[in-house]
């Protein structure tokens, strides 16, 4: 890839973000915020899809598929895909954030199902 100003800017910002997330307390706070965001997302999807009862099955299928894709993205190893090991393991924080959103989403869906009694 060419070293354009934009690619240099993105590399610099990603290095600063990884440096900022190097602190365990900051990473923990981002994980907690992502869990709460997933819970909010579950509440939002349930209330929005519940307004139109025609699309409940479609929304449930899309959300189940999205959850499975998130699991696959977080837990698959590059060696399982036949890829070489990543030289720069600097994007681990996005897997933690995505996993937190997924956990919050599933927890929120279970919580809404239990409160509705279904």
Coordinates of N, CA, C and O in Angstrom, one line a residue:
X1 N 0.8 -1.2 0.0 CA 0.0 0.0 0.0 C 0.9 1.2 0.0 O 1.9 1.3 0.6
X2 N 0.4 2.2 -0.7 CA 1.2 3.5 -0.8 C 1.1 4.2 0.5 O 0.1 4.2 1.2
X3 N 2.1 5.0 0.8 CA 2.1 5.8 2.0 C 1.5 7.2 1.6 O 2.3 8.2 1.4
X4 N 0.2 7.3 1.6 CA -0.4 8.6 1.4 C -0.6 9.3 2.7 O -0.4 8.7 3.8
X5 N -1.1 10.5 2.6 CA -1.3 11.2 3.9 C -2.4 10.6 4.7 O -2.3 10.5 5.9
X6 N -3.4 10.1 4.0 CA -4.5 9.5 4.7 C -4.1 8.2 5.4 O -4.5 7.9 6.5
X7 N -3.3 7.3 4.7 CA -2.9 6.1 5.3 C -1.9 6.4 6.5 O -2.0 5.6 7.5
X8 N -1.1 7.4 6.4 CA -0.2 7.7 7.5 C -1.0 8.2 8.6 O -0.8 7.9 9.8
X9 N -2.1 9.0 8.4 CA -3.0 9.5 9.4 C -3.7 8.4 10.1 O -3.8 8.3 11.3
X10 N -4.2 7.4 9.4 CA -4.9 6.3 9.9 C -4.0 5.4 10.8 O -4.3 5.0 11.9
X11 N -2.8 5.2 10.3 CA -1.8 4.4 11.1 C -1.4 5.2 12.3 O -1.3 4.5 13.4
X12 N -1.2 6.5 12.3 CA -0.9 7.2 13.5 C -2.0 7.2 14.5 O -1.8 7.0 15.7
X13 N -3.3 7.4 14.0 CA -4.4 7.4 14.9 C -4.6 6.0 15.5 O -5.0 5.9 16.7
X14 N -4.4 4.9 14.7 CA -4.6 3.6 15.3 C -3.5 3.3 16.3 O -3.8 2.6 17.3
X15 N -2.3 3.7 16.1 CA -1.2 3.5 17.1 C -1.5 4.3 18.4 O -1.3 3.8 19.5
X16 N -2.1 5.5 18.3 CA -2.4 6.3 19.5 C -3.6 5.6 20.2 O -3.6 5.6 21.4
X17 N -4.6 5.1 19.5 CA -5.7 4.4 20.1 C -5.3 3.2 20.8 O -5.7 2.9 21.9
X18 N -4.4 2.4 20.2 CA -3.9 1.2 20.8 C -3.0 1.6 22.1 O -3.1 0.9 23.1
X19 N -2.3 2.6 22.0 CA -1.5 3.1 23.1 C -2.5 3.6 24.3 O -2.2 3.3 25.4
X20 N -3.6 4.2 23.9 CA -4.5 4.7 24.9 C -5.2 3.5 25.5 O -5.5 3.5 26.7
X21 N -5.5 2.5 24.7 CA -6.2 1.3 25.2 C -5.3 0.3 25.9 O -5.7 -0.7 26.4
X22 N -4.0 0.6 25.9 CA -3.0 -0.2 26.6 C -3.2 -0.2 28.1 O -2.8 -1.2 28.8
X23 N -3.8 0.8 28.6 CA -4.1 0.9 30.1 C -5.3 -0.1 30.4 O -6.3 -0.1 29.7
X24 N -5.1 -1.0 31.3 CA -6.1 -2.0 31.6 C -7.5 -1.4 32.1 O -8.5 -1.9 31.7
X25 N -7.4 -0.3 32.8 CA -8.7 0.3 33.2 C -9.4 1.0 32.1 O -10.7 0.9 32.0
X26 N -8.7 1.5 31.1 CA -9.4 2.1 30.0 C -10.0 1.0 29.1 O -11.1 1.1 28.6
X27 N -9.3 -0.1 28.9 CA -9.8 -1.2 28.2 C -11.0 -1.8 28.9 O -12.0 -2.2 28.2
X28 N -11.0 -1.9 30.2 CA -12.2 -2.4 30.9 C -13.3 -1.5 30.8 O -14.5 -2.0 30.6
X29 N -13.1 -0.2 30.8 CA -14.2 0.8 30.7 C -14.8 0.7 29.3 O -16.0 0.8 29.1
X30 N -14.0 0.5 28.2 CA -14.5 0.4 26.9 C -15.3 -0.9 26.8 O -16.4 -0.9 26.1
X31 N -14.9 -2.0 27.4 CA -15.6 -3.2 27.4 C -17.0 -3.1 28.1 O -18.0 -3.6 27.6
X32 N -17.0 -2.4 29.2 CA -18.3 -2.2 29.9 C -19.2 -1.4 29.1 O -20.4 -1.7 29.0
X33 N -18.7 -0.3 28.5 CA -19.5 0.5 27.6 C -20.1 -0.3 26.4 O -21.2 -0.1 26.0
X34 N -19.3 -1.2 25.9 CA -19.7 -2.0 24.8 C -20.8 -3.0 25.2 O -21.8 -3.2 24.4
X35 N -20.7 -3.5 26.4 CA -21.8 -4.4 26.9 C -23.1 -3.6 27.1 O -24.2 -4.0 26.7
X36 N -23.0 -2.4 27.6 CA -24.2 -1.5 27.8 C -24.7 -1.1 26.4 O -26.0 -1.0 26.3
X37 N -23.9 -0.9 25.5 CA -24.3 -0.5 24.1 C -25.1 -1.7 23.5 O -26.1 -1.5 22.8
X38 N -24.6 -2.9 23.7 CA -25.3 -4.1 23.2 C -26.6 -4.3 23.8 O -27.6 -4.7 23.2
X39 N -26.7 -4.0 25.1 CA -28.0 -4.1 25.8 C -29.0 -3.1 25.3 O -30.2 -3.3 25.1
X40 N -28.5 -1.8 25.0 CA -29.3 -0.8 24.4 C -29.8 -1.2 23.0 O -30.9 -1.0 22.6
X41 N -28.8 -1.8 22.3 CA -29.2 -2.2 20.9 C -30.3 -3.3 20.9 O -31.1 -3.3 20.1
X42 N -30.2 -4.2 21.9 CA -31.2 -5.2 22.0 C -32.6 -4.6 22.3 O -33.6 -5.0 21.7
X43 N -32.6 -3.6 23.2 CA -33.9 -3.0 23.5 C -34.4 -2.2 22.3 O -35.6 -2.2 22.0
X44 N -33.5 -1.5 21.6 CA -33.9 -0.8 20.4 C -34.5 -1.7 19.3 O -35.5 -1.4 18.7
X45 N -33.8 -2.8 19.1 CA -34.3 -3.7 18.0 C -35.6 -4.3 18.4 O -36.5 -4.4 17.6
X46 N -35.8 -4.7 19.7 CA -37.0 -5.3 20.1 C -38.2 -4.4 20.0 O -39.3 -4.7 19.6
X47 N -38.0 -3.1 20.4 CA -39.1 -2.2 20.4 C -39.4 -1.7 18.9 O -40.5 -1.5 18.6
X48 N -38.4 -1.6 18.1 CA -38.6 -1.2 16.7 C -39.2 -2.3 15.9 O -40.2 -2.0 15.2
X49 N -38.7 -3.5 16.1 CA -39.3 -4.6 15.3 C -40.7 -5.0 15.9 O -41.5 -5.5 15.2
X50 N -40.9 -4.7 17.2 CA -42.2 -5.0 17.7 C -43.3 -4.1 17.3 O -44.5 -4.4 17.4
X51 N -43.0 -2.9 16.7 CA -44.0 -2.0 16.2 C -44.7 -2.6 15.0 O -45.9 -2.4 14.8
X52 N -44.0 -3.2 14.2 CA -44.5 -3.9 13.0 C -44.4 -5.4 13.1 O -43.3 -5.9 13.0
X53 N -45.5 -6.0 13.5 CA -45.4 -7.4 13.8 C -45.2 -8.3 12.5 O -45.0 -9.5 12.6
X54 N -45.1 -7.7 11.4 CA -44.9 -8.5 10.1 C -43.5 -8.9 10.0 O -43.2 -9.9 9.3
X55 N -42.5 -8.2 10.5 CA -41.1 -8.5 10.3 C -40.4 -9.2 11.4 O -39.2 -9.2 11.5
X56 N -41.1 -9.7 12.4 CA -40.5 -10.3 13.6 C -39.6 -11.5 13.2 O -38.5 -11.6 13.7
X57 N -40.1 -12.4 12.4 CA -39.3 -13.5 12.0 C -38.0 -13.1 11.2 O -36.9 -13.7 11.5
X58 N -38.1 -12.2 10.4 CA -37.0 -11.7 9.6 C -36.0 -11.0 10.5 O -34.8 -11.3 10.3
X59 N -36.4 -10.2 11.4 CA -35.5 -9.5 12.3 C -34.8 -10.5 13.2 O -33.6 -10.4 13.5
X60 N -35.5 -11.5 13.7 CA -34.9 -12.6 14.5 C -33.9 -13.3 13.8 O -32.8 -13.6 14.3
X61 N -34.1 -13.7 12.5 CA -33.2 -14.4 11.7 C -31.9 -13.5 11.4 O -30.8 -14.0 11.5
X62 N -32.1 -12.3 11.1 CA -31.0 -11.4 10.9 C -30.1 -11.2 12.2 O -28.9 -11.2 12.1
X63 N -30.8 -11.0 13.3 CA -30.1 -10.9 14.6 C -29.3 -12.1 15.0 O -28.2 -12.1 15.5
X64 N -29.9 -13.3 14.7 CA -29.2 -14.6 15.0 C -28.0 -14.7 14.1 O -26.9 -15.2 14.6
X65 N -28.2 -14.4 12.9 CA -27.1 -14.5 11.9 C -26.0 -13.5 12.3 O -24.8 -13.8 12.2
X66 N -26.3 -12.3 12.7 CA -25.4 -11.3 13.1 C -24.6 -11.7 14.3 O -23.4 -11.5 14.4
X67 N -25.3 -12.4 15.3 CA -24.6 -12.9 16.5 C -23.6 -14.0 16.1 O -22.5 -14.0 16.6
X68 N -24.0 -14.9 15.2 CA -23.1 -15.9 14.8 C -21.9 -15.4 14.1 O -20.8 -15.9 14.2
X69 N -22.1 -14.4 13.2 CA -21.0 -13.8 12.5 C -20.0 -13.1 13.5 O -18.8 -13.2 13.4
X70 N -20.6 -12.5 14.5 CA -19.7 -11.8 15.6 C -18.9 -12.9 16.3 O -17.8 -12.7 16.6
X71 N -19.6 -14.0 16.6 CA -18.8 -15.1 17.3 C -17.7 -15.6 16.4 O -16.6 -15.9 16.9
X72 N -18.0 -15.8 15.1 CA -17.0 -16.3 14.2 C -15.8 -15.3 14.1 O -14.7 -15.7 14.1
X73 N -16.1 -14.0 14.0 CA -15.1 -13.0 13.9 C -14.2 -13.0 15.2 O -13.0 -12.7 15.1
X74 N -14.8 -13.1 16.3 CA -14.0 -13.0 17.6 C -13.2 -14.3 17.8 O -12.0 -14.2 18.2
X75 N -13.8 -15.5 17.6 CA -13.1 -16.7 18.1 C -12.3 -17.4 17.0 O -11.7 -18.4 17.3
X76 N -12.4 -17.1 15.7 CA -11.7 -17.8 14.7 C -10.2 -17.4 14.8 O -9.9 -16.2 15.0
X77 N -9.3 -18.3 14.6 CA -7.9 -18.0 14.6 C -7.4 -18.0 13.2 O -7.9 -18.7 12.3
X78 N -6.4 -17.1 12.9 CA -5.9 -17.1 11.5 C -5.3 -18.4 11.1 O -5.4 -18.7 9.9
X79 N -4.8 -19.2 12.0 CA -4.3 -20.5 11.6 C -5.4 -21.5 11.1 O -5.2 -22.3 10.2
X80 N -6.6 -21.3 11.6 CA -7.7 -22.2 11.2 C -8.2 -21.8 9.8 O -8.7 -22.7 9.1
X81 N -7.9 -20.6 9.3 CA -8.3 -20.2 8.0 C -7.2 -20.5 7.0 O -7.4 -20.2 5.8
X82 N -6.1 -21.0 7.5 CA -4.9 -21.2 6.6 C -4.1 -19.9 6.4 O -3.3 -19.9 5.4
X83 N -4.3 -18.9 7.1 CA -3.6 -17.7 7.0 C -2.4 -17.7 7.9 O -2.3 -18.4 8.9
X84 N -1.4 -16.9 7.6 CA -0.2 -16.8 8.4 C -0.6 -15.9 9.7 O -1.6 -15.2 9.7
X85 N 0.3 -16.0 10.6 CA 0.1 -15.3 11.9 C 0.2 -13.8 11.6 O 1.1 -13.4 10.8
X86 N -0.6 -13.0 12.2 CA -0.6 -11.5 12.0 C 0.7 -10.9 12.6 O 1.1 -11.2 13.7
X87 N 1.4 -10.1 11.8 CA 2.6 -9.5 12.3 C 2.3 -8.4 13.3 O 3.1 -8.1 14.1
X88 N 1.2 -7.7 13.1 CA 0.9 -6.6 14.0 C -0.4 -7.0 14.8 O -1.5 -6.8 14.4
X89 N -0.2 -7.5 16.0 CA -1.4 -7.9 16.8 C -2.0 -6.7 17.5 O -2.2 -6.7 18.7
X90 N -2.3 -5.6 16.8 CA -2.7 -4.4 17.4 C -4.2 -4.2 17.4 O -4.7 -3.2 17.9
X91 N -4.9 -5.0 16.7 CA -6.4 -4.9 16.6 C -7.1 -5.8 17.5 O -8.2 -6.3 17.2
X92 N -6.6 -6.2 18.6 CA -7.2 -7.1 19.6 C -8.4 -6.4 20.3 O -9.4 -7.0 20.6
X93 N -8.3 -5.1 20.5 CA -9.3 -4.4 21.2 C -10.6 -4.4 20.5 O -11.7 -4.4 21.1
X94 N -10.6 -4.4 19.1 CA -11.9 -4.5 18.4 C -12.6 -5.8 18.6 O -13.9 -5.8 18.6
X95 N -11.9 -6.9 18.8 CA -12.5 -8.1 19.1 C -13.2 -8.1 20.5 O -14.3 -8.6 20.7
X96 N -12.5 -7.5 21.5 CA -13.1 -7.4 22.8 C -14.3 -6.5 22.8 O -15.3 -6.9 23.4
X97 N -14.3 -5.5 22.0 CA -15.4 -4.6 21.9 C -16.6 -5.3 21.2 O -17.8 -5.2 21.7
X98 N -16.3 -6.0 20.1 CA -17.4 -6.7 19.4 C -18.0 -7.8 20.3 O -19.2 -8.0 20.3
X99 N -17.1 -8.5 21.0 CA -17.6 -9.5 21.9 C -18.5 -8.9 23.0 O -19.5 -9.5 23.4
X100 N -18.1 -7.8 23.6 CA -18.9 -7.1 24.6 C -20.3 -6.7 24.0 O -21.3 -6.8 24.7
X101 N -20.3 -6.2 22.8 CA -21.6 -5.8 22.2 C -22.5 -7.0 22.0 O -23.7 -7.0 22.3
X102 N -21.8 -8.1 21.6 CA -22.6 -9.4 21.4 C -23.2 -9.9 22.7 O -24.3 -10.3 22.8
X103 N -22.3 -9.9 23.8 CA -22.8 -10.4 25.1 C -23.9 -9.5 25.6 O -24.9 -10.0 26.1
X104 N -23.8 -8.2 25.5 CA -24.8 -7.3 25.9 C -26.1 -7.4 25.1 O -27.2 -7.4 25.7
X105 N -26.0 -7.7 23.8 CA -27.1 -7.9 23.0 C -27.9 -9.1 23.3 O -29.1 -9.1 23.5
X106 N -27.2 -10.2 23.5 CA -27.8 -11.5 23.9 C -28.5 -11.4 25.3 O -29.6 -11.8 25.5
X107 N -27.7 -10.8 26.2 CA -28.3 -10.6 27.5 C -29.5 -9.7 27.5 O -30.5 -10.0 28.2
X108 N -29.5 -8.7 26.7 CA -30.7 -7.8 26.6 C -31.9 -8.5 26.0 O -33.0 -8.3 26.4
X109 N -31.6 -9.4 25.0 CA -32.7 -10.1 24.4 C -33.3 -11.1 25.4 O -34.6 -11.2 25.5
X110 N -32.5 -11.8 26.2 CA -33.0 -12.7 27.2 C -33.8 -11.9 28.3 O -34.8 -12.3 28.7
X111 N -33.3 -10.8 28.6 CA -33.9 -10.0 29.7 C -35.3 -9.5 29.2 O -36.3 -9.5 29.9
X112 N -35.4 -9.0 27.9 CA -36.7 -8.6 27.4 C -37.6 -9.8 27.3 O -38.8 -9.6 27.5
X113 N -37.1 -10.9 26.9 CA -38.0 -12.1 26.8 C -38.6 -12.5 28.2 O -39.7 -12.9 28.3
X114 N -37.7 -12.4 29.2 CA -38.2 -12.8 30.5 C -39.2 -11.7 31.1 O -40.1 -12.1 31.8
X115 N -39.0 -10.5 30.8 CA -39.9 -9.5 31.3 C -41.2 -9.5 30.6 O -42.3 -9.2 31.1
X116 N -41.2 -9.9 29.3 CA -42.5 -10.1 28.6 C -43.2 -11.4 28.9 O -44.4 -11.5 28.5
X117 N -42.5 -12.3 29.5 CA -43.1 -13.6 29.9 C -43.3 -14.5 28.7 O -44.2 -15.4 28.8
X118 N -42.5 -14.4 27.7 CA -42.6 -15.4 26.6 C -41.4 -16.3 26.5 O -40.4 -16.2 27.1

